[in-house]
Short mmCIF file of C-alpha atoms in Angstrom, two decimals:
data_model
loop_
_atom_site.label_atom_id
_atom_site.label_comp_id
_atom_site.label_asym_id
_atom_site.label_seq_id
_atom_site.Cartn_x
_atom_site.Cartn_y
_atom_site.Cartn_z
CA MET A 131 117.74 118.15 99.17
CA ARG A 132 114.59 118.86 99.10
CA LEU A 133 110.89 117.14 98.23
CA SER A 134 108.97 117.76 95.39
CA SER A 135 105.36 119.34 96.22
CA LEU A 136 103.99 116.44 94.71
CA ALA A 137 105.94 113.99 97.09
CA ASP A 138 104.88 116.46 100.07
CA TYR A 139 101.50 116.09 99.38
CA ALA A 140 101.51 112.47 98.48
CA ILE A 141 102.95 112.31 102.19
CA VAL A 142 100.26 114.54 103.29
CA VAL A 143 97.68 112.21 101.49
CA MET A 144 98.97 109.15 102.63
CA SER A 145 98.75 110.25 106.13
CA ALA A 146 95.32 111.51 105.78
CA ALA A 147 94.28 107.67 104.70
CA ALA A 148 96.57 106.50 107.64
CA ALA A 149 94.54 108.36 110.10
CA ARG A 150 91.38 106.57 108.94
CA ALA A 151 92.66 103.49 108.54
CA ASP A 152 91.09 102.31 112.01
CA GLU A 153 87.86 103.02 110.94
CA ASP A 154 88.08 100.84 108.06
CA ALA A 155 86.63 103.70 105.85
CA ARG A 156 87.75 104.58 102.65
CA LEU A 157 88.12 107.73 101.11
CA SER A 158 87.00 109.60 97.95
CA ALA A 159 89.53 112.04 96.32
CA THR A 160 87.02 114.85 97.38
CA ASP A 161 87.29 113.55 100.99
CA ILE A 162 91.05 113.65 100.59
CA ALA A 163 91.07 117.19 99.20
CA LEU A 164 88.62 118.56 101.78
CA ARG A 165 90.62 116.91 104.60
CA THR A 166 94.37 117.99 103.66
CA GLY A 167 93.85 121.07 101.46
CA VAL A 168 95.31 119.31 99.11
CA PRO A 169 93.79 120.17 95.28
CA LEU A 170 91.01 118.07 93.88
CA PRO A 171 93.01 117.10 90.72
CA THR A 172 96.54 116.82 92.47
CA ALA A 173 94.53 114.30 94.95
CA GLN A 174 93.39 112.24 92.44
CA LYS A 175 96.29 112.26 90.49
CA LEU A 176 98.12 111.37 93.54
CA LEU A 177 95.56 108.68 94.76
CA GLY A 178 96.21 106.83 90.75
CA ARG A 179 100.00 106.70 91.26
CA LEU A 180 99.93 105.69 95.33
CA ALA A 181 97.30 102.79 93.92
CA VAL A 182 99.28 101.71 91.26
CA ALA A 183 102.52 101.73 93.58
CA GLY A 184 100.47 99.19 95.86
CA LEU A 185 100.49 101.58 98.81
CA LEU A 186 96.72 101.93 98.45
CA GLU A 187 94.05 99.90 97.35
CA SER A 188 90.89 101.52 95.37
CA ALA A 189 87.12 100.29 95.28
CA ARG A 190 84.30 101.25 92.87
CA GLY A 191 80.35 101.75 93.47
CA ALA A 192 78.47 102.83 96.51
CA GLY A 193 81.08 102.50 99.78
CA GLY A 194 83.80 103.00 97.40
CA GLY A 195 87.07 104.97 97.97
CA PHE A 196 90.60 104.60 98.63
CA ALA A 197 92.31 103.16 101.84
CA LEU A 198 95.62 101.87 102.94
CA ALA A 199 96.93 98.71 101.28
CA ARG A 200 98.61 97.46 104.27
CA SER A 201 99.31 98.82 107.73
CA ALA A 202 100.54 102.17 108.29
CA ASP A 203 103.50 100.50 110.20
CA SER A 204 104.58 98.63 107.02
CA ILE A 205 104.72 102.06 104.78
CA SER A 206 107.40 103.81 105.27
CA LEU A 207 108.50 107.62 103.96
CA ALA A 208 110.83 106.11 101.07
CA ASP A 209 107.96 104.03 99.64
CA ILE A 210 105.59 107.09 99.55
CA VAL A 211 108.56 109.27 97.92
CA GLU A 212 109.54 106.50 95.16
CA ALA A 213 106.04 105.91 94.18
CA VAL A 214 105.48 109.63 93.50
CA GLU A 215 109.57 110.46 91.97
CA GLY A 216 110.59 106.88 91.46
CA PRO A 217 114.02 105.51 92.88
CA ILE A 218 115.75 107.99 95.49
CA ALA A 219 118.87 109.24 93.60
CA MET A 220 121.17 112.10 94.78
CA THR A 221 122.67 112.33 91.51
CA ALA A 222 122.37 110.90 88.29
CA CYS A 223 125.45 108.59 88.72
CA VAL A 224 123.37 106.44 90.82
CA GLU A 225 120.18 106.51 89.52
CA GLU A 226 119.11 103.05 88.58
CA GLY A 227 118.31 102.37 84.78
CA ALA A 228 118.92 105.80 84.08
CA ALA A 229 119.49 106.65 80.38
CA ARG A 230 123.60 107.35 79.99
CA HIS A 231 124.04 110.78 81.52
CA ASP A 232 126.71 113.11 80.17
CA CYS A 233 128.83 114.40 82.98
CA ALA A 234 132.53 116.26 81.90
CA LEU A 235 133.59 114.65 85.37
CA GLU A 236 132.76 110.78 84.56
CA SER A 237 136.03 109.45 83.55
CA SER A 238 137.86 110.82 86.32
CA CYS A 239 135.38 111.44 89.17
CA ARG A 240 137.02 110.30 92.67
CA VAL A 241 133.30 110.56 94.45
CA ARG A 242 131.60 108.80 91.58
CA PRO A 243 132.08 105.44 93.44
CA HIS A 244 130.97 106.79 96.86
CA TRP A 245 127.41 107.98 95.95
CA GLY A 246 125.85 104.78 96.50
CA ALA A 247 126.63 104.81 100.09
CA VAL A 248 125.55 108.53 100.27
CA ASN A 249 122.11 107.31 98.35
CA GLY A 250 121.86 104.50 100.63
CA ALA A 251 122.04 106.14 103.61
CA ILE A 252 119.51 108.93 102.75
CA ARG A 253 116.97 106.07 101.41
CA GLY A 254 117.77 104.57 104.72
CA ALA A 255 116.44 106.99 106.57
CA LEU A 256 113.61 107.94 104.72
CA ALA A 257 112.69 104.08 105.27
CA GLY A 258 113.08 104.15 108.85
CA VAL A 259 110.36 106.56 109.28
CA SER A 260 107.21 105.21 108.70
CA LEU A 261 103.67 106.36 108.03
CA ASN A 262 102.58 105.46 111.44
CA SER A 263 104.56 107.79 113.03
CA LEU A 264 103.98 110.66 110.64
CA SER A 265 100.17 110.15 110.74
CA ARG A 266 100.02 110.58 114.73
CA GLU A 267 99.09 113.65 116.64
CA ALA A 268 101.92 115.79 117.51
CA VAL A 269 102.77 115.97 121.09
#
């Protein structure tokens, strides 16, 4: 399993926002792009998605920009990935609300009943990593 570039960039963007949270500062898309190296159009797109997901709050005007909507301790890696990619699903079998998929093995698949547990373990592992831990300086 590999995260998409967009999910990876979202984690970088959120980490940059978390690093500034103590300063009570709002960051513009331009600030984020300069601090992270994420291209400005991508930063703009991600900031919008992360705000819609309730992970960032935005304010317009002088002193406006983006800031964490809640503490970095209460935002998980799973929250960020799901904000960009949608629900975490290892296979189409476990996608919630997914359109009917065509799988030649569906009627006789012995593994399908177990994918929920696998999916839960992956999501649980991602949920166990806080944004706060990702935004700290590496030692």
